[in-house]
Coordinates of C-alpha atoms and ligand atoms in Angstrom, one line a residue:
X1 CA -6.4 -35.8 -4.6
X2 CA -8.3 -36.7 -7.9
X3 CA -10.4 -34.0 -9.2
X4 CA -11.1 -35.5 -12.8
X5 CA -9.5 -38.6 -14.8
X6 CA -6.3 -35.9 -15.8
X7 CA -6.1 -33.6 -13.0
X8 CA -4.9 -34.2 -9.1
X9 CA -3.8 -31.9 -6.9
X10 CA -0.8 -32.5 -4.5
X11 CA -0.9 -30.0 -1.2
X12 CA 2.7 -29.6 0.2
X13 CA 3.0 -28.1 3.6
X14 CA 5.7 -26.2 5.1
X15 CA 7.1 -23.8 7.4
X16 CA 8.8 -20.2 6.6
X17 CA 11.1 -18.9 9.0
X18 CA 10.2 -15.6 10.4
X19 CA 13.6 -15.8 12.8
X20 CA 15.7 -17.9 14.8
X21 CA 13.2 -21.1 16.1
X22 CA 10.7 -18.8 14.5
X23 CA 8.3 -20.7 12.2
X24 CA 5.0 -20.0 10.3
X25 CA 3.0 -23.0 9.0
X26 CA 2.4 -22.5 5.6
X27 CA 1.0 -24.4 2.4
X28 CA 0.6 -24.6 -1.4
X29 CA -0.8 -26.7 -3.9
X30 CA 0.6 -28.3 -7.1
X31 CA -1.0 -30.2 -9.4
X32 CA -0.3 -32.9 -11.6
X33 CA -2.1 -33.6 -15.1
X34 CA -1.8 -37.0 -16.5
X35 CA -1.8 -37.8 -19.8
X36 CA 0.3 -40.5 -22.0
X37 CA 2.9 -38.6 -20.2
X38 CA 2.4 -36.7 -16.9
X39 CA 3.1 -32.6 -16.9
X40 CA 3.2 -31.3 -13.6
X41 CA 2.1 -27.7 -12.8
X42 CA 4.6 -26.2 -10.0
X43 CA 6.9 -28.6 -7.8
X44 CA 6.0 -27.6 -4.0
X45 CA 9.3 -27.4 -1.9
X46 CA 12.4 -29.6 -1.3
X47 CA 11.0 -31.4 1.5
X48 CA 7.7 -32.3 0.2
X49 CA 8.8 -33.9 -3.7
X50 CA 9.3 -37.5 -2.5
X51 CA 5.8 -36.9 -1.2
X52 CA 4.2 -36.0 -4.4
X53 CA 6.8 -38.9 -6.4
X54 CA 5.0 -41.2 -3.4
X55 CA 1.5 -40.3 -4.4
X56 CA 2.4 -41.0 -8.4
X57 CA 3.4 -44.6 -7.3
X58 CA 0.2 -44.6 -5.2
X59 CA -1.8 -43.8 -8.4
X60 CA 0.0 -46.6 -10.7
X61 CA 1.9 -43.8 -12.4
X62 CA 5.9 -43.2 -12.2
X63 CA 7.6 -40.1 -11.5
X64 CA 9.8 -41.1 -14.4
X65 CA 7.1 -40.6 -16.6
X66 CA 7.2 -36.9 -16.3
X67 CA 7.7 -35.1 -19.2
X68 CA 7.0 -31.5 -18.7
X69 CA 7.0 -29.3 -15.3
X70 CA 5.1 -26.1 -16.2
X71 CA 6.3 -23.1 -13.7
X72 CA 3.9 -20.3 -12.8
X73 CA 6.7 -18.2 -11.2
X74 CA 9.7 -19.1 -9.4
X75 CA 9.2 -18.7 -5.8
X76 CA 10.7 -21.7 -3.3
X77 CA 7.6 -22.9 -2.9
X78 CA 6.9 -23.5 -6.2
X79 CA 10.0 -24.6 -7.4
X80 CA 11.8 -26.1 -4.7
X81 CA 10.8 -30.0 -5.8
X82 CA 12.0 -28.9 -9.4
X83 CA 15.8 -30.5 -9.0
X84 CA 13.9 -34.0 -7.5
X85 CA 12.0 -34.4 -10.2
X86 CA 14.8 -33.0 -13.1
X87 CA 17.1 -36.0 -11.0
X88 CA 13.6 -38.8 -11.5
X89 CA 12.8 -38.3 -14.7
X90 CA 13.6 -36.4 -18.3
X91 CA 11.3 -33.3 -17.8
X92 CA 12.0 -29.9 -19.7
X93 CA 10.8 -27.0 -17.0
X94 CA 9.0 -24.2 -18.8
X95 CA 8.5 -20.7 -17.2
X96 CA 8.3 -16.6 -18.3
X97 CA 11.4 -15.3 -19.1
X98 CA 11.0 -12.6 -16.0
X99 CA 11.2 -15.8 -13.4
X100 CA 14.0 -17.9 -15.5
X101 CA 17.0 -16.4 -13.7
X102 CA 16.0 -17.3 -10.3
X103 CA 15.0 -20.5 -11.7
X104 CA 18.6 -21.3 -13.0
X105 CA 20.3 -19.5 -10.0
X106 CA 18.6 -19.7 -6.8
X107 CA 21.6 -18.3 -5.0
X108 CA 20.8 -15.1 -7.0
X109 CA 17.3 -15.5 -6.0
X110 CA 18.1 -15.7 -2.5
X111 CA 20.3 -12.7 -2.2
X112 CA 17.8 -10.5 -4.0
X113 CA 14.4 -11.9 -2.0
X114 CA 16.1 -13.0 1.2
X115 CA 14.0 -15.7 3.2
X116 CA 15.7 -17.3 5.9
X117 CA 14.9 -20.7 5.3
X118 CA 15.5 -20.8 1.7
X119 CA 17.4 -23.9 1.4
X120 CA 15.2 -25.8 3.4
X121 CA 12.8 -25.2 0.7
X122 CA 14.4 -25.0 -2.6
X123 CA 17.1 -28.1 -3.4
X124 CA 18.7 -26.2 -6.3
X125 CA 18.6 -24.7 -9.3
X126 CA 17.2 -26.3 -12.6
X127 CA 17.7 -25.1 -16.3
X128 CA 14.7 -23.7 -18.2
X129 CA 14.3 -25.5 -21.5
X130 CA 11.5 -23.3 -22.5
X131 CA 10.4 -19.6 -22.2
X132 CA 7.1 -19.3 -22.1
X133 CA 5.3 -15.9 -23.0
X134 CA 1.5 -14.8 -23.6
X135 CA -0.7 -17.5 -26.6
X136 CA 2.0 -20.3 -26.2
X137 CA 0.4 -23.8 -26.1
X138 CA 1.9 -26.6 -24.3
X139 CA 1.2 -29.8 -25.4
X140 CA -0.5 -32.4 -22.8
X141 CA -1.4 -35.1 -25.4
X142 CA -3.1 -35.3 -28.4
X143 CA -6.5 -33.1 -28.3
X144 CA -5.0 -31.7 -24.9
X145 CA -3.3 -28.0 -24.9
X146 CA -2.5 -26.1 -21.8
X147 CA -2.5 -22.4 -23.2
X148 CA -0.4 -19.6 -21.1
X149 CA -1.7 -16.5 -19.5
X150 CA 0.5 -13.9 -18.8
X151 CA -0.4 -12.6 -15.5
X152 CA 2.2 -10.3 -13.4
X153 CA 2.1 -8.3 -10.4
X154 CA 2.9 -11.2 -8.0
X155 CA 5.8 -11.5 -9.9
X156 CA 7.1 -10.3 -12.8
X157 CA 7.2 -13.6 -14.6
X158 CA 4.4 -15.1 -13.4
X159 CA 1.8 -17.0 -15.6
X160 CA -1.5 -18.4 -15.1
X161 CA -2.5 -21.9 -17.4
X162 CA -5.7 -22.7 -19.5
X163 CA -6.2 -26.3 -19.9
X164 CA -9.7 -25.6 -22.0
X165 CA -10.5 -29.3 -22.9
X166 CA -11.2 -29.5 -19.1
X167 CA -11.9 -26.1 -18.2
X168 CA -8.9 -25.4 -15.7
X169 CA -7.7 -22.8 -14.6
X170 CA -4.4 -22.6 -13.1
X171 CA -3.4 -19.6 -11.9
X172 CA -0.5 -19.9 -9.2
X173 CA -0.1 -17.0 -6.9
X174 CA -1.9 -14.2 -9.0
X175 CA -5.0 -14.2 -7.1
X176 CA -4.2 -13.3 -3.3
X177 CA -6.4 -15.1 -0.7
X178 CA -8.2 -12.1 1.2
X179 CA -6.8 -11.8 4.9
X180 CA -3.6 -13.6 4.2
X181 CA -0.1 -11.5 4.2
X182 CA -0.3 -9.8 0.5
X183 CA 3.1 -11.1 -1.3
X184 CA 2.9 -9.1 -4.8
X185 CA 5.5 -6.6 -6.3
X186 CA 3.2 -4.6 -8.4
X187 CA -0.5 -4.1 -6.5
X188 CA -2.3 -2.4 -10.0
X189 CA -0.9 -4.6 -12.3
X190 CA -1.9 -7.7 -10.0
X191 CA -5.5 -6.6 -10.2
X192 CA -4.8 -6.0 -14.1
X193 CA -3.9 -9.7 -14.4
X194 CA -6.9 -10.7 -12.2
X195 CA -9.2 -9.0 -14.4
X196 CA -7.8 -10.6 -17.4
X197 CA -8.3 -14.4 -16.2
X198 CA -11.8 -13.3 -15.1
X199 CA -12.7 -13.1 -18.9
X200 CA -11.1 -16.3 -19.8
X201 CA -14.3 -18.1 -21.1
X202 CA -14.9 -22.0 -19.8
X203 CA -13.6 -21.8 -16.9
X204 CA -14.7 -24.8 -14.5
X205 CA -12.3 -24.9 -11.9
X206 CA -9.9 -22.6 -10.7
X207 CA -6.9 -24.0 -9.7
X208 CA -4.8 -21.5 -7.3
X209 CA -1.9 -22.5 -5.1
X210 CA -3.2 -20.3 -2.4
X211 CA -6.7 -21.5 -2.7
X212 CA -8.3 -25.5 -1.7
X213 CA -9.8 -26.1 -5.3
X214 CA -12.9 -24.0 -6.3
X215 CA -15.5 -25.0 -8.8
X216 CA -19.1 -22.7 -10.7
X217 CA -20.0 -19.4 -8.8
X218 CA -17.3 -19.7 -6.5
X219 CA -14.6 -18.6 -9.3
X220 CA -15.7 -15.2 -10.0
X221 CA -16.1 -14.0 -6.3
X222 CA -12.7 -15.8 -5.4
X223 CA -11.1 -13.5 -8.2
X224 CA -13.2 -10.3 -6.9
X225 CA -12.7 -11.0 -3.4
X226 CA -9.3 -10.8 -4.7
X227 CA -9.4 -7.4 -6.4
X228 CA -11.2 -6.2 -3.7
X229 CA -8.4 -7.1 -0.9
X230 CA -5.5 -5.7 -3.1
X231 CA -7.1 -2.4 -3.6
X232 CA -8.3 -2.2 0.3
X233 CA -4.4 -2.6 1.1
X234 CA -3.9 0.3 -1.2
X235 CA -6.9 2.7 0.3
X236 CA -4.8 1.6 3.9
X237 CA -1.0 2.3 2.5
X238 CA -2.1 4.9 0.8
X239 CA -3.9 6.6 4.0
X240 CA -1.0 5.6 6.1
X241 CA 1.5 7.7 3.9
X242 CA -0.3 10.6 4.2
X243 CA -0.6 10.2 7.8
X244 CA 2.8 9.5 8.9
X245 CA 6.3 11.1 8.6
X246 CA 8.0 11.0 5.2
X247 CA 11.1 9.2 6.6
X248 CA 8.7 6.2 7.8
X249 CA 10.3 3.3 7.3
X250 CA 9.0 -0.1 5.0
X251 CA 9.0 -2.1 8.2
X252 CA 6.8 0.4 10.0
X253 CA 4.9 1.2 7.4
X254 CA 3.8 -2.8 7.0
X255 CA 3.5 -3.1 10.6
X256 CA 1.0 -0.7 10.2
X257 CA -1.0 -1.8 7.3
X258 CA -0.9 -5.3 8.6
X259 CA -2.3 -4.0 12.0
X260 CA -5.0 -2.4 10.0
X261 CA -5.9 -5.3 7.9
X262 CA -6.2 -7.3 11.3
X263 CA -2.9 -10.2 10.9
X264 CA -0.8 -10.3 13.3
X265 CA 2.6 -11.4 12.8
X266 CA 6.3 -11.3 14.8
X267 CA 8.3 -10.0 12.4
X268 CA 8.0 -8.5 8.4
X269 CA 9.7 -10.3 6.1
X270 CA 11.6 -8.6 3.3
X271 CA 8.7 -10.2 0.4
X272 CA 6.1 -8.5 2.6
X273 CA 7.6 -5.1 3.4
X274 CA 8.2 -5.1 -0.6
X275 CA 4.2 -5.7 -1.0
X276 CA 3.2 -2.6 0.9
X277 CA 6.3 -0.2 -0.2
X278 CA 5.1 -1.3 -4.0
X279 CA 1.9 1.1 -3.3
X280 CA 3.5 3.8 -2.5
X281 CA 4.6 3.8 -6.8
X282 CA 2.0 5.3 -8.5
Ligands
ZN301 ZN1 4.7 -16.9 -5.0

């Protein structure tokens, strides 16, 4: 979808396996900034990159006429199209140094944050041609810069982009979508981060994968309501600890918490058991 002359966004939609014949409906957005070249901000998943190559030909563009894929983190959904789009075009993939190794070896990634359905989403691994850390500038095109954001806590590696020249604010997963199923391995440090891109000055759109597009007003109380939801898991966790029997296990514990935030779901996944065990770490 065309937001300005530069920017689209691309919403890929999948399903995450909760257990055998066990799915969730899920989806994220990417989006795609088009210049002399084209620079694409986060891949979507395996099965939803011709899509997005599709729409380029749709638009009178080429997928071969990427020249830059821009990472926020390197969850499946995120970078799961990356090895389509290395195999279409020449792009160099940029991302934090925290996220490159599970970017360049998804195996790894997959033994150390076990989803079921992981190669269903992710193709395979790509090389990172450039770590990016905290003031770097990416090039779109002449008078066009895309500066990075470090903004942890969802990841360790994961960074939020600042196209100024259009006032865009690309934040992947940093800012959690109240009442969803918190994904984040560091609860203070995420609200660090959302703090941080709440004084970014400029900003006209915010761009989140999580998130349809959001534009004026709506930005700030977005990025509060996400605050707000991080630290009203931690006021639950935190009560729940207290309450229960030390040897409680993560699974119960999140059970718990989810129960108390009101989602109900069939089974905890290993990323969301790790949310709610990361608040007992203070
Ligand atoms: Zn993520």
């Amino acid at each position: 979808m065309k937001i300005t002359e530069t920017i689209h966004t691309f919403k890929h939609s999948f399903r995450l396996a909760l257990g055998e014949n066990q799915y969730v409906d899920r989806f994220v957005y990417s989006y795609i900034l088009l210049g002399k070249n084209i620079c694409l901000i986060d891949t979507g998943v395996r099965g939803t990159a011709p899509l997005l190559q599709d729409y380029l030909k749709q638009i009178n563009r080429s997928p071969g006429e990427i020249s830059m894929v821009a990472l926020t983190h390197a969850h499946p959904d995120h970078i799961g199209g990356c090895l389509a789009i290395k195999k279409a075009s020449s792009a160099s993939f940029c991302a934090h140094h925290a996220d490159k190794p599970w970017i360049e070896d998804v195996e790894k990634q997959y033994q150390e944050r076990p989803i079921l359905n992981f190669f269903e989403l992710v193709e395979g691994p790509v090389p990172v041609s450039r770590e990016l850390k905290e003031g770097d500038t990416l090039l779109l095109e002449e008078g066009k810069t895309i500066r990075v954001l470090e903004t942890p806590g969802h990841s360790l590696g994961s960074i939020s982009l600042f196209l100024k020249e259009e006032g865009a604010l690309f934040t992947g997963d940093a800012v959690p979508a109240a009442g969803t199923i918190p994904i984040y391995v560091d609860p203070r440090v995420s609200v660090q981060s959302i703090q941080k891109l709440k004084k970014v000055s400029g900003v006209k759109y915010l761009f989140s994968s999580w998130h349809e597009p959001i534009s004026g007003n709506q930005i700030s109380i977005a990025m509060n309501e996400g605050i707000r939801y991080i630290e009203k898991i931690d006021e639950i966790v935190i009560d729940l600890i207290k309450t229960m029997p030390p040897e409680t296990s993560a699974e119960e514990l999140s059970v718990r918490a989810l129960e108390r935030l009101g989602i109900k779901t069939g089974k905890v996944l290993p990323m969301v058991r790790t949310s709610f065990e990361s608040h007992r770490k203070r």
